mmCIF file of C-alpha atoms in Angstrom:
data_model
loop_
_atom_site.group_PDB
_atom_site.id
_atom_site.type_symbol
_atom_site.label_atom_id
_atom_site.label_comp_id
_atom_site.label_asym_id
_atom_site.label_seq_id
_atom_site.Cartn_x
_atom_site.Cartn_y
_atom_site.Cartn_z
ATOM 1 C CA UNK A 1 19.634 -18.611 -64.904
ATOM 2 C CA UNK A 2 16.943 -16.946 -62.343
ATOM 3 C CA UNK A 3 16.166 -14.279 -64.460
ATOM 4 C CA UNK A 4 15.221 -17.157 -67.262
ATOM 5 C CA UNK A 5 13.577 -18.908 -65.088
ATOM 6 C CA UNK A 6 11.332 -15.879 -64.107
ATOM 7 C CA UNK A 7 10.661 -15.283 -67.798
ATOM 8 C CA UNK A 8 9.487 -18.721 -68.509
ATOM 9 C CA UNK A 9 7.336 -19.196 -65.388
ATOM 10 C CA UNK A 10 6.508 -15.673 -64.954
ATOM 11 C CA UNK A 11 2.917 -16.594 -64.852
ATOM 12 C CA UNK A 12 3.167 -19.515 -63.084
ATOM 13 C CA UNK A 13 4.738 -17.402 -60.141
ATOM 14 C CA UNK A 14 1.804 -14.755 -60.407
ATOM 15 C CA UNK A 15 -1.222 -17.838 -60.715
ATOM 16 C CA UNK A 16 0.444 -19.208 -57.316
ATOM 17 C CA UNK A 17 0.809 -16.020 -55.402
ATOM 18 C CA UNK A 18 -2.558 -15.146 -56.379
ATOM 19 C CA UNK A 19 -3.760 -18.036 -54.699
ATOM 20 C CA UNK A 20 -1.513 -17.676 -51.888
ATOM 21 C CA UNK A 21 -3.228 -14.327 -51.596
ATOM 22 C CA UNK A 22 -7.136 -15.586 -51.873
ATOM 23 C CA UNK A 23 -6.132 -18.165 -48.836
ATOM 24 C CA UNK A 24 -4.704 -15.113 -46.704
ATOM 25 C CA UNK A 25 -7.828 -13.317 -47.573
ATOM 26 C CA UNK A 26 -10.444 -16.150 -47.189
ATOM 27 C CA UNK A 27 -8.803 -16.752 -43.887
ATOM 28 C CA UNK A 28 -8.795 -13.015 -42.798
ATOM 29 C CA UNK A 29 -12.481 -12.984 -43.034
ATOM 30 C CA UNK A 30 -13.379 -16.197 -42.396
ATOM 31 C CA UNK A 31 -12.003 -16.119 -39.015
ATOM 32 C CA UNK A 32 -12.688 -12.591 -38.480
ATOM 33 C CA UNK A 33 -15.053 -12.755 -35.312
ATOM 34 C CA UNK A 34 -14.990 -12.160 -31.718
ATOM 35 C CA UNK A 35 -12.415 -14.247 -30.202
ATOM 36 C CA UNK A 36 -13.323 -18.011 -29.606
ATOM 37 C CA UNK A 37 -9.456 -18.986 -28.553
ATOM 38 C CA UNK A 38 -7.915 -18.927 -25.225
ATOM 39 C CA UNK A 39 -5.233 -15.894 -24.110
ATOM 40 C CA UNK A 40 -1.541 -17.062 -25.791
ATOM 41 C CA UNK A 41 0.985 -14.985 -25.723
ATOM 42 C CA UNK A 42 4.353 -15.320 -27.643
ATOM 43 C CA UNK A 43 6.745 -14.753 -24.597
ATOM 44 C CA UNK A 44 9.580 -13.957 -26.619
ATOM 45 C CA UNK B 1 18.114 -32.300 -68.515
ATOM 46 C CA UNK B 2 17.354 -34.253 -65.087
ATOM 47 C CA UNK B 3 18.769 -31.280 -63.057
ATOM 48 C CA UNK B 4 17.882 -28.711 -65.236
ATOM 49 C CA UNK B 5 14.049 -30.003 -64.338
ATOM 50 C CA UNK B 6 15.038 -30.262 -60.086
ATOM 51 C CA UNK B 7 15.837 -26.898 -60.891
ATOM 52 C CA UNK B 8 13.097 -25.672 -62.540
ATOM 53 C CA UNK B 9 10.734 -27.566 -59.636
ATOM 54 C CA UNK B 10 12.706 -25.665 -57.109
ATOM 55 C CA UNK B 11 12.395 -22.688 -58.468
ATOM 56 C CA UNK B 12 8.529 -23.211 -58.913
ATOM 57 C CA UNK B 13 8.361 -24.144 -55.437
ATOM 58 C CA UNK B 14 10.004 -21.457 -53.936
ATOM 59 C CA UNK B 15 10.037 -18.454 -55.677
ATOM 60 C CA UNK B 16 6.243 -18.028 -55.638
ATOM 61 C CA UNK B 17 6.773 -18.574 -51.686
ATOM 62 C CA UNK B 18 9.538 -15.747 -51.589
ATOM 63 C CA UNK B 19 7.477 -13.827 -53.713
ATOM 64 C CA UNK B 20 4.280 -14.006 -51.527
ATOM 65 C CA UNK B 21 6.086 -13.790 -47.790
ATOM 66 C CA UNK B 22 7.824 -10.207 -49.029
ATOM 67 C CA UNK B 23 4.352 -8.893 -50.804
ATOM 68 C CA UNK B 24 2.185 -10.638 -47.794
ATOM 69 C CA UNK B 25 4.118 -8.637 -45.231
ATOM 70 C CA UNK B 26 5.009 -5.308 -46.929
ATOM 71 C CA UNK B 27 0.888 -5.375 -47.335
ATOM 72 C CA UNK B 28 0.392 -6.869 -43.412
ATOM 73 C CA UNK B 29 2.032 -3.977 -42.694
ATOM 74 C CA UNK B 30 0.334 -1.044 -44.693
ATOM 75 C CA UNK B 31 -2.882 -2.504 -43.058
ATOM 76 C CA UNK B 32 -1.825 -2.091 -39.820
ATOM 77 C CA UNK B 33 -1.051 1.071 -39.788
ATOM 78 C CA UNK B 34 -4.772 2.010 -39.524
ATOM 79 C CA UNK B 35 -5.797 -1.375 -37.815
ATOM 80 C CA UNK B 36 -4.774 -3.526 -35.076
ATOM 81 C CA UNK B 37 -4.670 -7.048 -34.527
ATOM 82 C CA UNK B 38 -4.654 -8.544 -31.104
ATOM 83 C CA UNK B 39 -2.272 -11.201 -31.801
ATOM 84 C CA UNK B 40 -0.101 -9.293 -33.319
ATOM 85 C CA UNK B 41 -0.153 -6.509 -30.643
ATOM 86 C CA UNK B 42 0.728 -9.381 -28.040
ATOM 87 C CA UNK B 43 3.962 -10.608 -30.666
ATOM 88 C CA UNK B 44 5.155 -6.894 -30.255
ATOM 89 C CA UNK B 45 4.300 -6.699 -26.729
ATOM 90 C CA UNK B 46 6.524 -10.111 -25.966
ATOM 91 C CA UNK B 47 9.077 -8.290 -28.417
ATOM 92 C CA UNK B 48 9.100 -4.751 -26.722
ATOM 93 C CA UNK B 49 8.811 -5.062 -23.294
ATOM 94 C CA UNK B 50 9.437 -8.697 -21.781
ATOM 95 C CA UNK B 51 12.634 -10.294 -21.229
ATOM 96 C CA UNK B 52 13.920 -13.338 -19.719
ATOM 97 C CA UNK B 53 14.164 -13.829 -15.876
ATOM 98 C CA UNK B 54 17.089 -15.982 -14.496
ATOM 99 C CA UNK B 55 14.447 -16.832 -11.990
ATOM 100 C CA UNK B 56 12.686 -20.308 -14.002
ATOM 101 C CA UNK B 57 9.913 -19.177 -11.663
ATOM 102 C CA UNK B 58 9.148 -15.666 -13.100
ATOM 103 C CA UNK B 59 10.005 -16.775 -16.506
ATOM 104 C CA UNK B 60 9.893 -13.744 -18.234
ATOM 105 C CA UNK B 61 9.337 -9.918 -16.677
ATOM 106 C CA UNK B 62 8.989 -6.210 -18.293
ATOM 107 C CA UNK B 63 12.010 -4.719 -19.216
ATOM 108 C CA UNK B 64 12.386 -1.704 -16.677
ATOM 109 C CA UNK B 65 12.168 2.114 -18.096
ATOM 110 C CA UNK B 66 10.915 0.888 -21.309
ATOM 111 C CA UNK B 67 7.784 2.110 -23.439
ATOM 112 C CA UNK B 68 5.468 1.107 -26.260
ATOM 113 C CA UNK B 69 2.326 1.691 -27.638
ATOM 114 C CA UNK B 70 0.422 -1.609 -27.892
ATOM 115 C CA UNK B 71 -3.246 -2.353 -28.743
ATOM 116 C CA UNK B 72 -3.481 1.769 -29.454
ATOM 117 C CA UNK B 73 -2.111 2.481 -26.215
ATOM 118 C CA UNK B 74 1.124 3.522 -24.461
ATOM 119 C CA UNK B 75 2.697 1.083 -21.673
ATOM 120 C CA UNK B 76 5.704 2.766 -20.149
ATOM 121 C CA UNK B 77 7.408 0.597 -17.229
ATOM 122 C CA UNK B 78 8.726 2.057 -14.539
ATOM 123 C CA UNK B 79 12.918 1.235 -12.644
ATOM 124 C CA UNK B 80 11.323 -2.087 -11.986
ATOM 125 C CA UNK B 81 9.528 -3.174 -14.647
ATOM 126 C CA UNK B 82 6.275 -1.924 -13.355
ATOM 127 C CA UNK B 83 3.300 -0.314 -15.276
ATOM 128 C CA UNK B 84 3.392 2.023 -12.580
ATOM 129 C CA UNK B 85 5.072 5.651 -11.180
ATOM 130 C CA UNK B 86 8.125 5.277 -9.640
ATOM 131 C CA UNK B 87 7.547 4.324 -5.998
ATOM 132 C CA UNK B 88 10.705 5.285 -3.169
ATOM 133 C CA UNK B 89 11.138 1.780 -1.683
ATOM 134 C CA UNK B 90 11.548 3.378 2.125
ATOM 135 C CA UNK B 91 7.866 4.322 3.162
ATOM 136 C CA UNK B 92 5.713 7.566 4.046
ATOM 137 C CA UNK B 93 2.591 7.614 6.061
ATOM 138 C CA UNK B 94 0.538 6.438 3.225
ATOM 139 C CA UNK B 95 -0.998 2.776 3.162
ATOM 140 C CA UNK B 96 0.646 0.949 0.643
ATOM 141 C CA UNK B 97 -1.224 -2.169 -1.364
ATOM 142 C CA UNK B 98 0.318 -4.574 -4.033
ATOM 143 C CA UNK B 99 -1.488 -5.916 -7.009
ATOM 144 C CA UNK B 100 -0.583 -8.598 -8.534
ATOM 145 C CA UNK B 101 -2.290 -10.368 -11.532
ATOM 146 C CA UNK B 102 -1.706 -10.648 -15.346
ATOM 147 C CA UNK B 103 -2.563 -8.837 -18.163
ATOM 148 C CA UNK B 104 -5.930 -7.800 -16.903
ATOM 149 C CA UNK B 105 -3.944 -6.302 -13.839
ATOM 150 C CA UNK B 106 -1.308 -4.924 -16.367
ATOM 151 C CA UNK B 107 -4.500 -2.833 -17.925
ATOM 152 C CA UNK B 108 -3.832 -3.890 -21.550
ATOM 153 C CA UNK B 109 -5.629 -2.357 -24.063
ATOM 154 C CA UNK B 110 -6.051 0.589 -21.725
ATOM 155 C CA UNK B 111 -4.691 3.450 -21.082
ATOM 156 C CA UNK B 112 -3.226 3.802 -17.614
ATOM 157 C CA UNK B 113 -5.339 6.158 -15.717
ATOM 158 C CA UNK B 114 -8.425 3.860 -17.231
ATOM 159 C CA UNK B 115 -6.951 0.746 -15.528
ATOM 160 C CA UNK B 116 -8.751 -0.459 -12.085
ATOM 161 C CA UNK B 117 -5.487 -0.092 -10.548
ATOM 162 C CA UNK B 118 -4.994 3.710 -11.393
ATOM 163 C CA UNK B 119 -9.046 4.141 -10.340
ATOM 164 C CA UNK B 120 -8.687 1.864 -7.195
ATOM 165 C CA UNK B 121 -6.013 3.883 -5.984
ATOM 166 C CA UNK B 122 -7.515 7.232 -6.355
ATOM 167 C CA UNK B 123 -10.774 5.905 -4.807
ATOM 168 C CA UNK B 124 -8.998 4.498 -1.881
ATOM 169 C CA UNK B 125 -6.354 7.887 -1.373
ATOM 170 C CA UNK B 126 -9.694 9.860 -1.282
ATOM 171 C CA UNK B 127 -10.293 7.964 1.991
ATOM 172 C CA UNK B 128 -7.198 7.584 3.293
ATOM 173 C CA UNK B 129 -3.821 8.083 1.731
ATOM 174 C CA UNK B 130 -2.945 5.093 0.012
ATOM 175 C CA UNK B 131 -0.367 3.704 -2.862
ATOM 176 C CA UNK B 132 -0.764 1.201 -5.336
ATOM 177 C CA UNK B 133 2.085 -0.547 -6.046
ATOM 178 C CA UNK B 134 1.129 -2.127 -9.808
ATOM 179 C CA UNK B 135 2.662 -5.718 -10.233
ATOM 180 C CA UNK B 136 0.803 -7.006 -13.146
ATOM 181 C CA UNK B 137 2.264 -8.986 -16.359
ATOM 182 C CA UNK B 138 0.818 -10.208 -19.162
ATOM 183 C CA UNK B 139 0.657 -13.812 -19.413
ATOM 184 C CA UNK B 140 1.524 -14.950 -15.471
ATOM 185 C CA UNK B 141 0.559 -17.462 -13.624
ATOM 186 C CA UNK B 142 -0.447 -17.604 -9.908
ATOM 187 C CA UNK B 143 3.077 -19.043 -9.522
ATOM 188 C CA UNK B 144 5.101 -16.409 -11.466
ATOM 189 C CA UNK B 145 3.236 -13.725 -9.588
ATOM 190 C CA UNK B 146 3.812 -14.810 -5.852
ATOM 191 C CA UNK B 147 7.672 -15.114 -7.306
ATOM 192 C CA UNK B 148 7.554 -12.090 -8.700
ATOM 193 C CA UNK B 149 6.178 -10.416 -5.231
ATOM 194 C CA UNK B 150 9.392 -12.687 -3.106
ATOM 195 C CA UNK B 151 11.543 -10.850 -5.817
ATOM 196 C CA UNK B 152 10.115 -7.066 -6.423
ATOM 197 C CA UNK B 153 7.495 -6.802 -4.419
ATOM 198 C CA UNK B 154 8.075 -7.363 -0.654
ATOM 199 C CA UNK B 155 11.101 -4.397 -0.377
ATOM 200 C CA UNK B 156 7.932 -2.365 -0.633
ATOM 201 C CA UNK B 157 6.709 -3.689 2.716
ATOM 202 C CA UNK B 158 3.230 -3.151 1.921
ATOM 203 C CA UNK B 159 -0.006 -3.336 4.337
ATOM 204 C CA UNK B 160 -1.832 -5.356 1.834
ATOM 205 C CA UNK B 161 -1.488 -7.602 -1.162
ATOM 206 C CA UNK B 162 -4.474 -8.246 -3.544
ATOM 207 C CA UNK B 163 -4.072 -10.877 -5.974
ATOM 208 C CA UNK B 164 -6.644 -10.245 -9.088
ATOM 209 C CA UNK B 165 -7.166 -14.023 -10.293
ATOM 210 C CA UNK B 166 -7.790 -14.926 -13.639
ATOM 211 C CA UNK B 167 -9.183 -18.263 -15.130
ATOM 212 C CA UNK B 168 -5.726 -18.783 -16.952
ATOM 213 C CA UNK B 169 -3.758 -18.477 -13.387
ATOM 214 C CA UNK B 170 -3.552 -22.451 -13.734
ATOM 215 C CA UNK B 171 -1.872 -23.053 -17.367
ATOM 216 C CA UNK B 172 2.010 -24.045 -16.264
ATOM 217 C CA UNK B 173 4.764 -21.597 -16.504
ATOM 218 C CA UNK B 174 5.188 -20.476 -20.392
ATOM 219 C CA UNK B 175 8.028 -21.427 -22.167
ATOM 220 C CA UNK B 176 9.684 -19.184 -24.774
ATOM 221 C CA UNK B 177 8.819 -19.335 -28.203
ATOM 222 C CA UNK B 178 11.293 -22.274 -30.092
ATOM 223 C CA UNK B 179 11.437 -20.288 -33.097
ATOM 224 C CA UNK B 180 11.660 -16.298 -31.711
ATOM 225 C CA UNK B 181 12.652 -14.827 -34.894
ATOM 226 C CA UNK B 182 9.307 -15.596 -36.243
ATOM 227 C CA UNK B 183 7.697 -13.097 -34.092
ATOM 228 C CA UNK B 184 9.042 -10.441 -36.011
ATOM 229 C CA UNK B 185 6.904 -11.411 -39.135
ATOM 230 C CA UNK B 186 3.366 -10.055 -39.189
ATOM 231 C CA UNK B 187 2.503 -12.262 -41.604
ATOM 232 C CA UNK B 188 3.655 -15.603 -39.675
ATOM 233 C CA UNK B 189 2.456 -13.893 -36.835
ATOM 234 C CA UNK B 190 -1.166 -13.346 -38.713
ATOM 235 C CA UNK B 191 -0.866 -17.155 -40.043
ATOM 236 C CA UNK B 192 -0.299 -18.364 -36.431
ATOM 237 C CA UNK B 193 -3.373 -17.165 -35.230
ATOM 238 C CA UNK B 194 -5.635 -17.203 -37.948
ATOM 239 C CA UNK B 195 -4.934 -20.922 -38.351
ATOM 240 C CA UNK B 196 -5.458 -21.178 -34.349
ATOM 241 C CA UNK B 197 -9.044 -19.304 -34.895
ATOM 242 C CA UNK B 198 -9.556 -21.983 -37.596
ATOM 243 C CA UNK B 199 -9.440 -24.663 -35.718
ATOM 244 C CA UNK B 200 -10.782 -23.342 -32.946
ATOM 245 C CA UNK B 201 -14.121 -22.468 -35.631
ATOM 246 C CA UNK B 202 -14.141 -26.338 -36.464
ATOM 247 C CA UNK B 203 -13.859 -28.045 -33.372
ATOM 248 C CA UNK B 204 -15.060 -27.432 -29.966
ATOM 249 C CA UNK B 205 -11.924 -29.491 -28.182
ATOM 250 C CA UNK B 206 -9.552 -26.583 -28.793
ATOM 251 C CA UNK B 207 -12.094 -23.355 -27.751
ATOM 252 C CA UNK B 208 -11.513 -21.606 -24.514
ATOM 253 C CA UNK B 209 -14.095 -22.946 -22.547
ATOM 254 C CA UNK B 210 -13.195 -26.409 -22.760
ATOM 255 C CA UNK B 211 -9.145 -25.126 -22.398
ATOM 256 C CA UNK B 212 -10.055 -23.574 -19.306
ATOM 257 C CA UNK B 213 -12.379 -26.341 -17.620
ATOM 258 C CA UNK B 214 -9.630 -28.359 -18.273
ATOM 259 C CA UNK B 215 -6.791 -26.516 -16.251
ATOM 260 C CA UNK B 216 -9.036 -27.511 -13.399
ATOM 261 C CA UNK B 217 -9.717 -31.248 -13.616
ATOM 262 C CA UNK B 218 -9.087 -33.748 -11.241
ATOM 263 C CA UNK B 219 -4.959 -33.731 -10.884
ATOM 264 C CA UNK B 220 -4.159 -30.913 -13.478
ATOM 265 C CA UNK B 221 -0.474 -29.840 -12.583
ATOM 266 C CA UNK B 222 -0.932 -26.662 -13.551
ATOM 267 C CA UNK B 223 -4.166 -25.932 -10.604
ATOM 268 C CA UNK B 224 -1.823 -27.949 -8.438
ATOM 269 C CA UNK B 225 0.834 -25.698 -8.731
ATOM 270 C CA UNK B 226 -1.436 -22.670 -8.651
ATOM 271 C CA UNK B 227 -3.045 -24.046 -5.038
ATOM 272 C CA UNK B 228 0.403 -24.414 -3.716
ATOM 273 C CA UNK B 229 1.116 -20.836 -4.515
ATOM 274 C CA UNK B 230 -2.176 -19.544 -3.170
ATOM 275 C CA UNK B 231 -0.957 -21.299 -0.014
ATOM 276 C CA UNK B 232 2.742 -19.944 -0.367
ATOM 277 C CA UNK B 233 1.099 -16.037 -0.804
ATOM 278 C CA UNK B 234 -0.810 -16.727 2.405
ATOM 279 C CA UNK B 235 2.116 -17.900 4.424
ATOM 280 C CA UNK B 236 4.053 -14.989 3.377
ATOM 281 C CA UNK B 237 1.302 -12.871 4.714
ATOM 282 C CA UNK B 238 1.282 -14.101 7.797
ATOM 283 C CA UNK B 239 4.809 -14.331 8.129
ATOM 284 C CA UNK B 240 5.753 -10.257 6.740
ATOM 285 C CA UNK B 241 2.383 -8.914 8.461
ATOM 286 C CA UNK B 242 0.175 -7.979 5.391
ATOM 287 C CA UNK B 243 -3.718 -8.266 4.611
ATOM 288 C CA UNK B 244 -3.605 -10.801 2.243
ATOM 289 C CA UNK B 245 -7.153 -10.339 -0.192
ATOM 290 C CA UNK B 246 -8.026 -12.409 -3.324
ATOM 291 C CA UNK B 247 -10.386 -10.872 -6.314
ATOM 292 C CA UNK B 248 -11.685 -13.446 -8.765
ATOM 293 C CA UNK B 249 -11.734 -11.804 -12.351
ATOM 294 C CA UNK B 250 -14.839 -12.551 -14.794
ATOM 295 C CA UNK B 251 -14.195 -14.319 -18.259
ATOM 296 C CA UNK B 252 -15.934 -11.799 -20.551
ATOM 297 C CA UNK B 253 -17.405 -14.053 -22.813
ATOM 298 C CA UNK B 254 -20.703 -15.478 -21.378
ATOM 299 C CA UNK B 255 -21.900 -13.460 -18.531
ATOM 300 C CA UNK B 256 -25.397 -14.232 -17.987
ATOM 301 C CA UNK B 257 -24.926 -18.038 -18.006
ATOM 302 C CA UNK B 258 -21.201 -18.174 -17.049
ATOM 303 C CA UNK B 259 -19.236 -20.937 -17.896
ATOM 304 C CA UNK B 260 -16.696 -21.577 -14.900
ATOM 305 C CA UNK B 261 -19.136 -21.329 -12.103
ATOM 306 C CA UNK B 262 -17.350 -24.755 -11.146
ATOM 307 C CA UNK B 263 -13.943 -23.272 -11.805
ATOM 308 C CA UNK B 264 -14.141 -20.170 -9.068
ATOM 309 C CA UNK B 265 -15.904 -22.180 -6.475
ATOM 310 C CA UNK B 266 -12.932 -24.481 -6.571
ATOM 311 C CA UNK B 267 -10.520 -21.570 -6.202
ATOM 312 C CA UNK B 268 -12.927 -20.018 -4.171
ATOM 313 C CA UNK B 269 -13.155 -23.086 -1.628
ATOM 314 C CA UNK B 270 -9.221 -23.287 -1.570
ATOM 315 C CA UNK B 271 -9.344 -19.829 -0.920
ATOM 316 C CA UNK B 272 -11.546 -19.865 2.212
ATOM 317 C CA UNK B 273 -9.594 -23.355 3.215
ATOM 318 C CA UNK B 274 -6.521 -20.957 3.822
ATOM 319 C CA UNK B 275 -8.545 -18.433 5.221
ATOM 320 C CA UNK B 276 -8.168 -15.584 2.449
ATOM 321 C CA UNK B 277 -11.140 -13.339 2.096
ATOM 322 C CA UNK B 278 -11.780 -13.792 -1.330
ATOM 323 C CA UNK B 279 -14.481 -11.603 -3.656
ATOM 324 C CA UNK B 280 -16.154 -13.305 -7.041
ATOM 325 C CA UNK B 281 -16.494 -10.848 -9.467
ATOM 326 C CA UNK B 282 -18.730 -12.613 -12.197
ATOM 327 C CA UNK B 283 -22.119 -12.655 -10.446
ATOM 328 C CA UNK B 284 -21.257 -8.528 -10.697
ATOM 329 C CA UNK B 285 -21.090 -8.785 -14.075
ATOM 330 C CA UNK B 286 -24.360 -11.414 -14.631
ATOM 331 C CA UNK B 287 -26.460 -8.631 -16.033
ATOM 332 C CA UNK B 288 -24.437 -7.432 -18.206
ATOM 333 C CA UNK B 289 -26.632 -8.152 -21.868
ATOM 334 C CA UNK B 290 -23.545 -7.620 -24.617
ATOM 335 C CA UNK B 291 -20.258 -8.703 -22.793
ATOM 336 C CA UNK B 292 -18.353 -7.501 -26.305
ATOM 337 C CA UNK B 293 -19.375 -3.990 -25.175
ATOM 338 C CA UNK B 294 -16.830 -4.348 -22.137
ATOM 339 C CA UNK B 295 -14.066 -6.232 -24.545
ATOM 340 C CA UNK B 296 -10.859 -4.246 -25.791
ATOM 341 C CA UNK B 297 -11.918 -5.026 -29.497
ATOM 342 C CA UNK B 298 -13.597 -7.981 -31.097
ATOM 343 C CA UNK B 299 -10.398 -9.864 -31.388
ATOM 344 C CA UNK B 300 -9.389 -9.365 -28.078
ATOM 345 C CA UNK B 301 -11.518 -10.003 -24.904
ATOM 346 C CA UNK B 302 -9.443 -7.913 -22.333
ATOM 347 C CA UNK B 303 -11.560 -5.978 -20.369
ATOM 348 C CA UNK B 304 -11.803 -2.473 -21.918
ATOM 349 C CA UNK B 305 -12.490 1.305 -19.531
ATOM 350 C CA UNK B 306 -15.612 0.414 -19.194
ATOM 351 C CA UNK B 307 -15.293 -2.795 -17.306
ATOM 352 C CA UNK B 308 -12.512 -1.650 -15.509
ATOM 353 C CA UNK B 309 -14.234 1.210 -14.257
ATOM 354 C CA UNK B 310 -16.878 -1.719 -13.156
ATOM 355 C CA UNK B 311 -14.286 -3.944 -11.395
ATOM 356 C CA UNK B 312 -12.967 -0.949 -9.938
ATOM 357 C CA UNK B 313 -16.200 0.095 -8.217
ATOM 358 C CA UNK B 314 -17.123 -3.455 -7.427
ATOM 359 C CA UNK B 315 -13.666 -4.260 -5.356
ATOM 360 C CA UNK B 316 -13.144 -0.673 -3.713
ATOM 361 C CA UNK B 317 -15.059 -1.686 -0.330
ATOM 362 C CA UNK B 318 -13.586 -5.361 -0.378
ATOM 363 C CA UNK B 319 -9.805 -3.753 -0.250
ATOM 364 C CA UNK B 320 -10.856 -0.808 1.987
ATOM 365 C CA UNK B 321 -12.201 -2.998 4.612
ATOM 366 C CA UNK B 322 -9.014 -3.640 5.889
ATOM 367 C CA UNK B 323 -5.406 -2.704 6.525
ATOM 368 C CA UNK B 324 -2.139 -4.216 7.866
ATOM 369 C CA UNK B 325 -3.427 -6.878 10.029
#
């Protein structure tokens, strides 16, 4: 059944990671700049 | 056919999600083998080295005799928990001093003999012999660090106590993450604070300066609770016989013009109310043209060697001047 499913939308799933990627790496550099946010920590 | 097509939406839905999460980190984490990213330094830190206290007050300490190598540099903790050697609790002859403080005290992002506590107490030993018992966490308040001095710090019956104050020493007590396991992921952890930065880029409410005024307006809990522990640290001086001194730390980002002028006259005027000698760094620091060239890295505004070699020097005769009162 998955492995159908991965041959009939296999590129469907690549289109959508792609653009899953492009977000990750408009945000890397669009936010890339000296830091403009408070100190946070994750405490645990 | 109708749940054949849920199915196939499903599948459409998550699979590419799967698909990206396991690429997105295996790549996160190729990439960071040659670079470093603040907030993902402080998700390990949190992860390595602090646990919970039972004490609501302390929150969270360092996990004693641990090590790890955060921001491209090594933080070992000592029996206690300490970024520090190991001290004998029973005395010598020397003049012993506490620090306490945050993550500035803590040195992150430096390596330990850079920190102004390692250069402090070799300045101060050349003059007379002299300890410095390191108390600094990342991410405390004024109220977790006088609790963490009741709790760690007073069996070392020290002369003097200097607390390094930073503009953050008002937020309240942090709570622990609600979803832990997330810290683990680079890539959430990436997500999480690029998204932050984002909005941070778009809208002026949620940048640090206006986050930090605020911790200081009229009735904020969180100064409340910060003046009350200011007041606490002072009692305890008086009552366990030590020299109680307060050093305000600079915000790196705007030096010429600073920003929370307001902000350390209020802690500075509670300060003298009490009567704590208390030293403002940031006019020190007013000439300094390029405040990035004393930041950790661009993503992280930490003081780096250089300006802890510059607090060091500016706070050496303000500690020296006196010993157990």
């Amino acid at each position: 059944m998955i492995g159908s499913l991965i041959k009939k939308y296999r590129w469907h799933l690549v289109g959508i990671v792609a653009i899953y990627a492009a977000i990750s790496v408009w945000l890397f550099f669009f936010t890339d700049s000296p830091q403009t946010v408070p100190f946070e920590y994750e405490i645990h | 056919m109708r749940a054949r097509r849920a199915v196939e939406v499903a599948f459409l839905v998550a699979a590419p999600l799967a698909l990206f999460l396991l690429l997105g980190e295996l790549a996160l984490r190729v990439y960071l083998r040659t670079h470093i990213f603040y907030d993902v330094e402080m998700s390990r830190y949190a992860l390595a080295l602090k646990v919970d206290s039972p004490n609501p007050l302390i929150g969270h300490h360092h996990r004693p005799s641990s090590e790890a190598r955060l921001m491209g540099v090594s933080i070992r903790t000592n029996a206690d928990g300490f970024r520090d050697d190991e001290y004998p609790v029973a005395r010598g002859e020397a003049r012993r001093i506490v620090f306490l403080g945050d993550s500035l005290t803590l040195g992150w992002g430096v390596e330990k003999e850079e920190t102004f506590e390692h250069l402090l107490e070799r300045a101060l030993d050349a003059r007379t012999p002299t300890e410095v018992v390191n108390l600094g966490v990342g991410n405390y308040n004024t109220t977790q660090e006088v609790n963490l001095l009741l709790e760690k710090g007073l069996k070392y019956d020290p002369d003097q106590v200097v607390l390094f104050y930073f503009i953050n020493d008002a937020e309240p007590v942090p709570q622990k993450s609600r979803f832990p396991g997330l810290g683990h992921s680079r890539l959430v952890t990436f997500y999480w604070s690029r998204i932050k930065a984002l909005r941070a880029r778009l809208s002026d409410s949620v940048g640090f300066e206006t986050y930090y005024s605020d911790l200081y307006r009229e009735g904020s809990e969180g100064w409340a609770r910060s003046r009350s522990a200011l007041s606490q640290l002072a009692a305890l001086g008086r009552e366990h016989g030590f020299d109680l001194r307060v050093v305000l730390l600079p915000e790196l980002h705007r030096l010429a013009d600073y920003p929370f002028a307001r902000e350390h006259a209020l802690v500075t005027q509670h300060l003298n109310g009490i009567g704590v000698p208390v030293l403002d760094l940031a006019p020190f620091f007013r000439n300094e043209s390029d405040p990035h060239s004393l930041w950790v890295s661009l993503d992280d505004a930490h003081p780096n060697a250089r300006a802890h070699r510059l607090i060091a020097e500016y706070t050496l005769d303000f500690i020296a001047e006196r010993g157990r009162s």
